[in-house]
Short mmCIF file of C-alpha atoms in Angstrom, two decimals:
data_model
loop_
_atom_site.label_atom_id
_atom_site.label_comp_id
_atom_site.label_asym_id
_atom_site.label_seq_id
_atom_site.Cartn_x
_atom_site.Cartn_y
_atom_site.Cartn_z
CA MET A 17 -40.43 10.75 32.19
CA LYS A 18 -42.63 7.90 31.01
CA VAL A 19 -43.02 7.40 27.21
CA VAL A 20 -44.34 4.68 24.93
CA ALA A 21 -41.79 3.54 22.16
CA GLN A 22 -43.29 3.27 18.66
CA GLY A 23 -41.55 2.22 15.51
CA LEU A 24 -37.82 1.89 14.68
CA VAL A 25 -36.15 4.99 13.23
CA HIS A 26 -32.88 5.47 11.24
CA GLY A 27 -29.93 4.99 13.59
CA GLY A 28 -31.58 2.12 15.73
CA ASP A 29 -33.65 4.37 18.17
CA THR A 30 -37.45 4.08 18.53
CA LEU A 31 -39.81 6.97 18.17
CA ALA A 32 -41.96 8.22 21.08
CA ARG A 33 -43.97 11.43 21.62
CA LEU A 34 -44.66 13.57 24.66
CA ASP A 35 -48.16 14.80 25.43
CA ASP A 36 -47.30 18.15 23.95
CA GLY A 37 -46.39 16.47 20.61
CA ARG A 38 -42.73 16.82 20.71
CA VAL A 39 -40.81 13.81 19.24
CA VAL A 40 -38.47 11.73 21.44
CA PHE A 41 -35.75 9.65 19.85
CA LEU A 42 -35.43 6.90 22.38
CA GLN A 43 -32.54 4.48 22.91
CA GLY A 44 -32.72 1.01 24.41
CA ALA A 45 -36.54 0.40 23.92
CA ALA A 46 -38.45 -1.94 21.68
CA PRO A 47 -41.63 -1.06 19.87
CA GLY A 48 -44.56 -1.13 22.27
CA ASP A 49 -42.48 -0.90 25.37
CA THR A 50 -43.61 1.73 28.07
CA VAL A 51 -40.49 2.93 29.71
CA GLU A 52 -39.14 5.30 32.19
CA ALA A 53 -36.49 7.44 30.30
CA GLU A 54 -34.12 10.21 31.01
CA VAL A 55 -33.39 13.15 28.46
CA PHE A 56 -29.75 13.74 27.58
CA GLU A 57 -30.37 16.12 24.66
CA ASP A 58 -32.95 18.75 23.97
CA SER A 59 -32.67 20.50 20.68
CA GLY A 60 -35.84 22.39 21.08
CA ARG A 61 -37.49 20.58 18.15
CA PHE A 62 -36.99 17.05 19.57
CA LEU A 63 -35.51 15.22 22.52
CA ARG A 64 -33.00 12.40 22.73
CA ALA A 65 -33.51 10.07 25.67
CA ARG A 66 -32.46 6.59 26.94
CA ALA A 67 -34.65 4.03 28.56
CA LEU A 68 -33.85 3.51 32.22
CA ARG A 69 -36.53 1.13 33.11
CA VAL A 70 -39.05 -0.90 31.28
CA LEU A 71 -42.35 -0.47 33.03
CA SER A 72 -44.26 -2.72 30.59
CA SER A 73 -42.86 -4.81 27.65
CA GLY A 74 -44.04 -4.56 24.13
CA PRO A 75 -44.71 -7.62 22.08
CA SER A 76 -41.36 -7.35 20.19
CA ARG A 77 -39.14 -7.09 23.25
CA VAL A 78 -36.73 -9.93 23.91
CA SER A 79 -33.92 -10.40 26.37
CA ALA A 80 -30.66 -9.02 24.86
CA PRO A 81 -27.89 -11.52 25.41
CA CYS A 82 -24.97 -9.18 25.33
CA GLU A 83 -23.61 -8.18 28.73
CA PHE A 84 -22.16 -4.88 27.27
CA LEU A 85 -25.52 -3.41 26.16
CA PRO A 86 -26.15 -0.59 26.31
CA ARG A 87 -22.77 0.74 27.05
CA CYS A 88 -21.44 -0.40 23.59
CA GLY A 89 -23.10 1.35 20.69
CA GLY A 90 -22.85 -1.44 18.25
CA CYS A 91 -26.03 -3.34 18.63
CA PRO A 92 -28.87 -0.71 19.34
CA VAL A 93 -31.63 -3.03 18.38
CA GLN A 94 -30.62 -6.32 20.12
CA GLN A 95 -33.62 -5.96 22.54
CA ILE A 96 -35.98 -6.15 19.62
CA ALA A 97 -37.11 -9.62 18.12
CA TYR A 98 -35.44 -10.41 14.86
CA ALA A 99 -38.75 -10.45 12.92
CA GLU A 100 -39.47 -7.05 14.12
CA GLN A 101 -36.05 -5.88 13.26
CA LEU A 102 -36.68 -7.04 9.74
CA ARG A 103 -40.09 -5.32 9.65
CA GLY A 104 -38.61 -1.98 10.85
CA LYS A 105 -35.77 -2.09 8.44
CA GLU A 106 -38.13 -2.84 5.43
CA ALA A 107 -40.18 0.14 6.62
CA LEU A 108 -37.27 2.37 6.92
CA ALA A 109 -36.17 1.59 3.39
CA ALA A 110 -39.59 2.70 2.04
CA ASP A 111 -39.69 5.76 4.29
CA ALA A 112 -36.42 7.00 3.09
CA LEU A 113 -37.24 6.49 -0.54
CA GLU A 114 -40.52 8.24 -0.07
CA ARG A 115 -39.52 11.12 2.33
CA ILE A 116 -36.13 11.89 0.87
CA GLY A 117 -36.33 10.57 -2.64
CA GLY A 118 -39.89 11.45 -3.49
CA PHE A 119 -40.70 7.80 -4.62
CA ALA A 120 -44.24 7.24 -3.48
CA ARG A 121 -44.99 3.83 -2.09
CA GLY A 122 -46.55 1.73 -4.81
CA SER A 123 -44.82 3.63 -7.56
CA TYR A 124 -42.03 0.93 -7.59
CA ALA A 125 -41.80 -2.73 -6.28
CA LEU A 126 -40.46 -2.87 -2.78
CA ARG A 127 -39.41 -6.49 -2.41
CA PRO A 128 -39.50 -8.31 1.10
CA ILE A 129 -36.29 -7.82 3.05
CA VAL A 130 -33.81 -10.71 2.73
CA GLU A 131 -32.95 -12.01 6.23
CA SER A 132 -29.55 -13.08 7.39
CA PRO A 133 -29.04 -16.80 7.79
CA LYS A 134 -27.18 -15.88 11.00
CA GLN A 135 -28.40 -13.45 13.58
CA PHE A 136 -25.26 -13.64 15.68
CA ASN A 137 -21.76 -14.77 14.98
CA TYR A 138 -21.76 -13.54 11.49
CA ARG A 139 -19.11 -10.87 11.32
CA ARG A 140 -15.83 -11.87 9.53
CA ARG A 141 -14.14 -8.54 9.95
CA ALA A 142 -14.08 -5.70 12.64
CA ARG A 143 -12.06 -2.73 13.74
CA LEU A 144 -11.17 -2.63 17.46
CA HIS A 145 -9.93 0.42 19.21
CA ARG A 146 -7.73 0.51 22.33
CA ALA A 147 -9.70 1.03 25.46
CA ARG A 148 -8.68 1.15 29.11
CA GLY A 149 -8.63 -2.50 30.17
CA GLY A 150 -8.75 -3.89 26.63
CA TRP A 151 -10.04 -3.39 23.07
CA GLY A 152 -13.49 -2.31 22.19
CA PHE A 153 -15.92 -0.15 20.35
CA ALA A 154 -17.21 3.57 20.68
CA GLN A 155 -20.09 4.07 23.04
CA ALA A 156 -23.29 5.22 21.34
CA GLY A 157 -23.13 8.97 20.51
CA THR A 158 -19.68 9.44 22.02
CA VAL A 159 -16.00 9.02 21.05
CA GLN A 160 -15.36 7.08 24.39
CA ILE A 161 -14.30 3.42 23.87
CA GLU A 162 -16.03 0.71 25.71
CA PRO A 163 -13.82 -2.37 26.31
CA VAL A 164 -15.74 -5.49 24.92
CA ALA A 165 -14.18 -8.74 25.91
CA ARG A 166 -16.37 -10.76 23.74
CA CYS A 167 -18.64 -9.60 20.85
CA LEU A 168 -21.62 -11.85 20.06
CA LEU A 169 -21.61 -10.69 16.40
CA PHE A 170 -18.07 -12.14 15.76
CA GLU A 171 -17.54 -15.34 14.02
CA PRO A 172 -15.69 -17.72 16.33
CA LEU A 173 -12.39 -17.39 14.52
CA LEU A 174 -12.77 -13.51 14.53
CA GLN A 175 -13.11 -13.63 18.23
CA THR A 176 -10.16 -15.89 18.52
CA LEU A 177 -8.00 -13.51 16.56
CA ALA A 178 -9.23 -10.58 18.81
CA ASP A 179 -8.18 -12.43 21.81
CA LEU A 180 -4.68 -12.75 20.43
CA LEU A 181 -4.10 -8.98 20.44
CA GLY A 182 -3.22 -8.89 24.12
CA ASP A 183 -1.59 -5.43 25.16
CA LEU A 184 0.16 -4.84 21.75
CA PRO A 185 2.16 -1.83 22.86
CA GLY A 186 1.76 1.28 20.82
CA ALA A 187 -1.31 0.13 18.89
CA THR A 188 -4.34 2.47 18.79
CA ASP A 189 -6.62 0.41 16.67
CA VAL A 190 -6.67 -2.98 14.83
CA ALA A 191 -8.64 -4.16 11.90
CA ILE A 192 -9.20 -7.94 11.82
CA LEU A 193 -10.12 -9.94 8.89
CA ALA A 194 -11.07 -13.73 9.32
CA GLY A 195 -11.03 -16.48 6.65
CA GLU A 196 -12.05 -19.97 7.12
CA LYS A 197 -9.02 -21.32 8.83
CA ASN A 198 -6.82 -18.17 9.57
CA GLY A 199 -6.95 -14.39 9.43
CA ALA A 200 -4.84 -11.22 8.97
CA LEU A 201 -4.53 -7.97 10.94
CA ASP A 202 -4.13 -4.37 9.90
CA VAL A 203 -2.35 -2.51 12.87
CA HIS A 204 -2.46 1.28 13.43
CA GLY A 205 -0.31 3.22 15.75
CA LYS A 206 3.38 3.15 16.78
CA VAL A 207 4.03 -0.59 16.99
CA SER A 208 7.59 -2.03 16.86
CA ARG A 209 8.48 -4.30 13.99
CA LYS A 210 9.26 -7.01 16.65
CA HIS A 211 5.72 -7.01 18.03
CA LEU A 212 4.27 -7.05 14.44
CA GLU A 213 6.51 -9.98 13.62
CA GLU A 214 5.55 -11.94 16.82
CA LEU A 215 1.86 -11.45 15.72
CA ALA A 216 2.50 -12.79 12.13
CA ARG A 217 4.29 -15.90 13.52
CA HIS A 218 1.03 -17.12 15.11
CA ARG A 219 -0.34 -20.12 13.27
CA LEU A 220 -3.90 -18.39 12.97
CA ILE A 221 -2.44 -15.30 11.48
CA LYS A 222 -1.38 -15.24 7.72
CA GLY A 223 -0.01 -11.83 7.68
CA VAL A 224 -0.07 -8.19 9.16
CA THR A 225 -0.26 -4.88 7.51
CA SER A 226 0.81 -1.63 9.20
CA GLY A 227 1.43 1.80 7.75
CA GLY A 228 1.76 0.31 4.16
CA ALA A 229 4.22 -2.36 5.29
CA MET A 230 3.36 -6.14 5.02
CA ILE A 231 4.64 -8.95 7.07
CA GLY A 232 3.60 -12.44 5.86
CA ASP A 233 0.67 -12.77 3.53
CA PRO A 234 -2.28 -10.72 4.68
CA VAL A 235 -4.48 -11.78 1.79
CA ILE A 236 -7.54 -14.03 2.68
CA VAL A 237 -8.81 -16.01 -0.26
CA ASP A 238 -12.36 -17.25 -0.24
CA GLN A 239 -13.87 -20.40 -1.84
CA PRO A 240 -14.42 -20.42 -5.66
CA LEU A 241 -17.62 -18.87 -7.21
CA ALA A 242 -19.53 -20.73 -9.85
CA ASN A 243 -17.18 -19.29 -12.49
CA GLY A 244 -14.15 -20.31 -10.64
CA ALA A 245 -13.08 -16.92 -9.34
CA ARG A 246 -11.96 -16.58 -5.75
CA LEU A 247 -12.54 -13.31 -3.99
CA ARG A 248 -9.50 -11.88 -2.26
CA SER A 249 -9.39 -9.52 0.78
CA ARG A 250 -6.94 -7.85 3.05
CA PRO A 251 -7.58 -6.40 6.43
CA ASP A 252 -6.61 -2.97 5.15
CA THR A 253 -9.27 -2.93 2.32
CA PHE A 254 -12.96 -3.09 2.36
CA ALA A 255 -14.69 -6.47 2.62
CA GLN A 256 -18.39 -7.27 3.42
CA ALA A 257 -18.63 -8.37 7.09
CA ASN A 258 -21.53 -10.88 6.90
CA ARG A 259 -20.23 -13.60 4.55
CA SER A 260 -23.40 -15.71 5.06
CA LEU A 261 -25.53 -13.18 3.19
CA VAL A 262 -23.06 -12.21 0.48
CA PRO A 263 -24.31 -14.93 -1.97
CA ALA A 264 -27.81 -13.41 -1.72
CA LEU A 265 -26.44 -9.89 -2.39
CA GLN A 266 -24.43 -11.12 -5.39
CA GLY A 267 -27.64 -12.95 -6.55
CA GLU A 268 -29.75 -9.76 -6.50
CA VAL A 269 -27.21 -7.95 -8.54
CA LEU A 270 -26.96 -10.75 -11.07
CA ARG A 271 -30.67 -10.83 -11.45
CA LEU A 272 -31.06 -7.18 -11.99
CA LEU A 273 -28.24 -7.12 -14.55
CA GLN A 274 -29.56 -10.19 -16.52
CA GLY A 275 -29.31 -9.36 -20.12
CA SER A 276 -26.75 -6.57 -19.77
CA GLU A 277 -23.68 -7.46 -21.76
CA ARG A 278 -21.54 -4.29 -21.24
CA VAL A 279 -21.54 -3.34 -17.64
CA LEU A 280 -19.69 -0.41 -16.04
CA GLU A 281 -19.18 -0.78 -12.34
CA LEU A 282 -18.11 2.07 -9.96
CA TYR A 283 -16.53 1.48 -6.61
CA CYS A 284 -15.77 -2.08 -7.39
CA GLY A 285 -13.48 -2.72 -4.43
CA SER A 286 -11.71 -6.09 -4.65
CA GLY A 287 -14.56 -7.58 -6.51
CA THR A 288 -17.37 -8.86 -4.37
CA LEU A 289 -19.88 -7.93 -6.91
CA THR A 290 -17.50 -7.81 -10.02
CA LEU A 291 -16.32 -11.45 -9.95
CA PRO A 292 -19.79 -13.08 -10.24
CA LEU A 293 -20.47 -10.99 -13.24
CA LEU A 294 -17.47 -12.14 -15.29
CA GLY A 295 -17.75 -14.65 -18.01
CA ASN A 296 -20.53 -15.79 -20.28
CA GLY A 297 -19.56 -13.20 -22.94
CA ARG A 298 -20.26 -10.16 -20.57
CA THR A 299 -17.64 -7.43 -20.61
CA VAL A 300 -17.09 -5.52 -17.26
CA THR A 301 -15.28 -2.16 -16.75
CA ALA A 302 -14.60 -1.66 -13.08
CA VAL A 303 -13.48 1.58 -11.50
CA GLU A 304 -11.94 1.83 -8.06
CA SER A 305 -9.64 4.39 -6.26
CA ALA A 306 -8.04 1.89 -3.81
CA GLY A 307 -4.98 0.50 -5.46
CA PRO A 308 -4.57 -2.50 -3.21
CA SER A 309 -8.17 -3.67 -3.82
CA LEU A 310 -7.74 -3.36 -7.69
CA LEU A 311 -4.52 -5.56 -7.38
CA LEU A 312 -6.54 -8.09 -5.58
CA LEU A 313 -9.30 -7.93 -8.14
CA ARG A 314 -6.92 -8.31 -10.98
CA LYS A 315 -5.26 -11.43 -9.44
CA SER A 316 -8.64 -13.17 -8.88
CA ALA A 317 -9.77 -12.48 -12.42
CA ASP A 318 -6.57 -13.54 -14.03
CA GLU A 319 -6.33 -16.69 -11.88
CA ALA A 320 -9.76 -17.79 -13.22
CA GLY A 321 -9.00 -16.70 -16.75
CA LEU A 322 -11.88 -14.06 -16.66
CA PRO A 323 -11.25 -10.91 -18.52
CA VAL A 324 -12.06 -7.67 -16.93
CA ARG A 325 -11.00 -4.05 -17.61
CA LEU A 326 -9.86 -2.15 -14.52
CA ILE A 327 -9.59 1.64 -14.11
CA ALA A 328 -7.88 3.15 -11.19
CA GLY A 329 -9.25 6.47 -10.02
CA ASP A 330 -12.04 8.46 -8.48
CA ALA A 331 -15.36 7.30 -9.88
CA ALA A 332 -16.57 10.88 -10.36
CA LYS A 333 -13.47 12.04 -12.21
CA VAL A 334 -12.03 9.28 -14.31
CA SER A 335 -12.61 9.34 -18.10
CA LEU A 336 -14.83 6.54 -19.16
CA GLU A 337 -14.66 5.40 -22.73
CA GLY A 338 -16.66 2.82 -24.44
CA SER A 339 -20.35 1.76 -24.71
CA PHE A 340 -22.27 0.38 -21.83
CA ASP A 341 -25.81 -0.92 -21.44
CA ALA A 342 -25.94 -0.89 -17.64
CA ALA A 343 -24.08 0.46 -14.68
CA LEU A 344 -23.49 -0.97 -11.21
CA ILE A 345 -22.65 1.26 -8.35
CA ASP A 346 -21.87 0.39 -4.74
CA PRO A 347 -20.50 3.51 -3.08
CA PRO A 348 -19.55 4.14 0.58
CA ARG A 349 -22.12 5.09 3.19
CA THR A 350 -21.84 8.82 2.13
CA GLY A 351 -23.35 8.02 -1.31
CA ALA A 352 -22.01 9.20 -4.60
CA ALA A 353 -23.74 12.39 -5.79
CA GLU A 354 -21.11 13.43 -8.21
CA ALA A 355 -20.69 9.91 -9.87
CA VAL A 356 -24.52 9.70 -10.09
CA ASN A 357 -24.60 12.77 -12.09
CA LYS A 358 -21.95 11.45 -14.32
CA LEU A 359 -23.81 8.35 -14.87
CA ALA A 360 -27.08 10.19 -15.63
CA ALA A 361 -25.23 12.31 -18.37
CA MET A 362 -24.23 9.06 -19.94
CA LYS A 363 -27.92 7.99 -20.34
CA LEU A 364 -27.31 4.43 -19.76
CA PRO A 365 -30.54 2.28 -20.03
CA ARG A 366 -30.15 0.74 -16.49
CA VAL A 367 -28.48 1.64 -13.20
CA VAL A 368 -28.17 -0.80 -10.39
CA TYR A 369 -27.39 0.94 -7.05
CA VAL A 370 -26.14 -1.15 -4.09
CA SER A 371 -26.28 1.05 -0.81
CA CYS A 372 -25.55 0.51 2.87
CA ASP A 373 -27.40 3.64 3.70
CA ALA A 374 -31.03 4.18 2.65
CA PRO A 375 -31.10 7.92 3.09
CA THR A 376 -28.16 8.51 0.73
CA LEU A 377 -29.61 6.09 -1.78
CA ALA A 378 -32.91 8.09 -1.73
CA ARG A 379 -30.97 11.32 -2.11
CA ASP A 380 -28.96 10.00 -5.12
CA GLY A 381 -32.03 8.22 -6.46
CA LYS A 382 -33.76 11.49 -6.53
CA MET A 383 -31.02 12.85 -8.71
CA LEU A 384 -31.34 10.04 -11.08
CA ALA A 385 -35.15 10.58 -11.17
CA GLN A 386 -34.59 14.33 -12.05
CA ARG A 387 -32.51 13.18 -14.96
CA GLY A 388 -35.22 10.96 -16.56
CA TYR A 389 -34.72 7.61 -14.59
CA LYS A 390 -37.55 5.68 -12.88
CA LEU A 391 -37.08 3.58 -9.77
CA VAL A 392 -38.34 0.01 -10.77
CA GLU A 393 -37.69 -1.98 -7.61
CA ALA A 394 -35.80 -2.02 -4.34
CA THR A 395 -34.69 -4.99 -2.17
CA PRO A 396 -33.50 -4.48 1.42
CA LEU A 397 -30.97 -7.14 2.74
CA ASP A 398 -30.18 -7.53 6.33
CA LEU A 399 -26.47 -7.82 6.33
CA PHE A 400 -26.20 -6.46 9.83
CA PRO A 401 -28.66 -8.11 12.19
CA GLN A 402 -28.75 -6.46 15.82
CA THR A 403 -27.50 -3.19 14.31
CA ALA A 404 -29.22 -0.29 12.76
CA HIS A 405 -27.76 -0.93 9.31
CA PHE A 406 -28.93 -2.83 6.23
CA GLU A 407 -28.26 -2.80 2.52
CA VAL A 408 -30.66 -1.94 -0.32
CA VAL A 409 -30.33 -2.93 -3.93
CA ALA A 410 -32.30 -0.60 -6.21
CA LEU A 411 -32.90 -0.80 -9.99
CA PHE A 412 -33.38 2.44 -11.99
CA GLU A 413 -34.17 2.40 -15.70
CA ALA A 414 -34.16 5.24 -18.03
CA ALA A 415 -37.62 6.43 -19.08
CA VAL A 416 -38.60 5.61 -22.58
#
């Protein structure tokens, strides 16, 4: 069938429509393209299709440099010019907030999307899965693993570390974390101690974790922040992938929490957003369920002589004592409905919500609005160029 691709939709597809009005979610096209496409799913209400041949190119189409497109599902918008990727993601943030959250456009300030300093070679961490013939990623919409010899999103050192994996008998998947000069691995599967030790002896590998065991020192330490704190990460804990845009993300959070002296943070991880807040008389109470992440945060704060109160546990269930004038929440992609309800009941004046999924942000934001909060502003940040993902930092304030 022949269709014309329209704007970007959530998930990295473009939207198209048939003559009978039915919606088509189209893989592999750029806005404005006219393509020949094949349908691989018909739900009755909509179709899913993939572009087979571009009949005429739209103004935003570029030549995708990756040889593994479209077999690998990691970069579904690589054929779209970066400026159009940014426009599309900014529009998707507004669409989710309006359609799911009920926040009309113009009722809050939607700030321009913050672009990444790097469009390629920006990832410092990745999880590779065993594939026939190497290591790779899941194909779009399937569980089949596509071997990828070289990923154009990887920082050079991350790619070098990936190349060191070789066959690695017994391993099913490996998480890799790159620092500035070396990195660390988290290996899953039935791998012998001998093979893990061989990896850990390589000059570029600080340490290896596997099934809770550690060989060497798998902790990667970043350069000091302005307050002297150094973020620590491990390959088996969460860390932001695009280090080039983390300072902008931290800056947005600092700006929105300016004037807040008693901050409650939920889902703090190892401190990407916590550490910049410490000092200058501000008190921070940070909650996290992952014990290794809390240990890393504690060491980073203590090393810099910066006080922080840490609470281990589920953000939705822990007992929170004390008085706070703002909350910072940075949940996983699934959102944090229960924790948001808990925050709303505390009636804090200000809530800063950092989200890697605009639809769940909108859903949770709607819950805040129903409890008397107003969405004041939202800022998208493109931490994931060439992919369908982006972050949004939103500010909610209690209605007076």
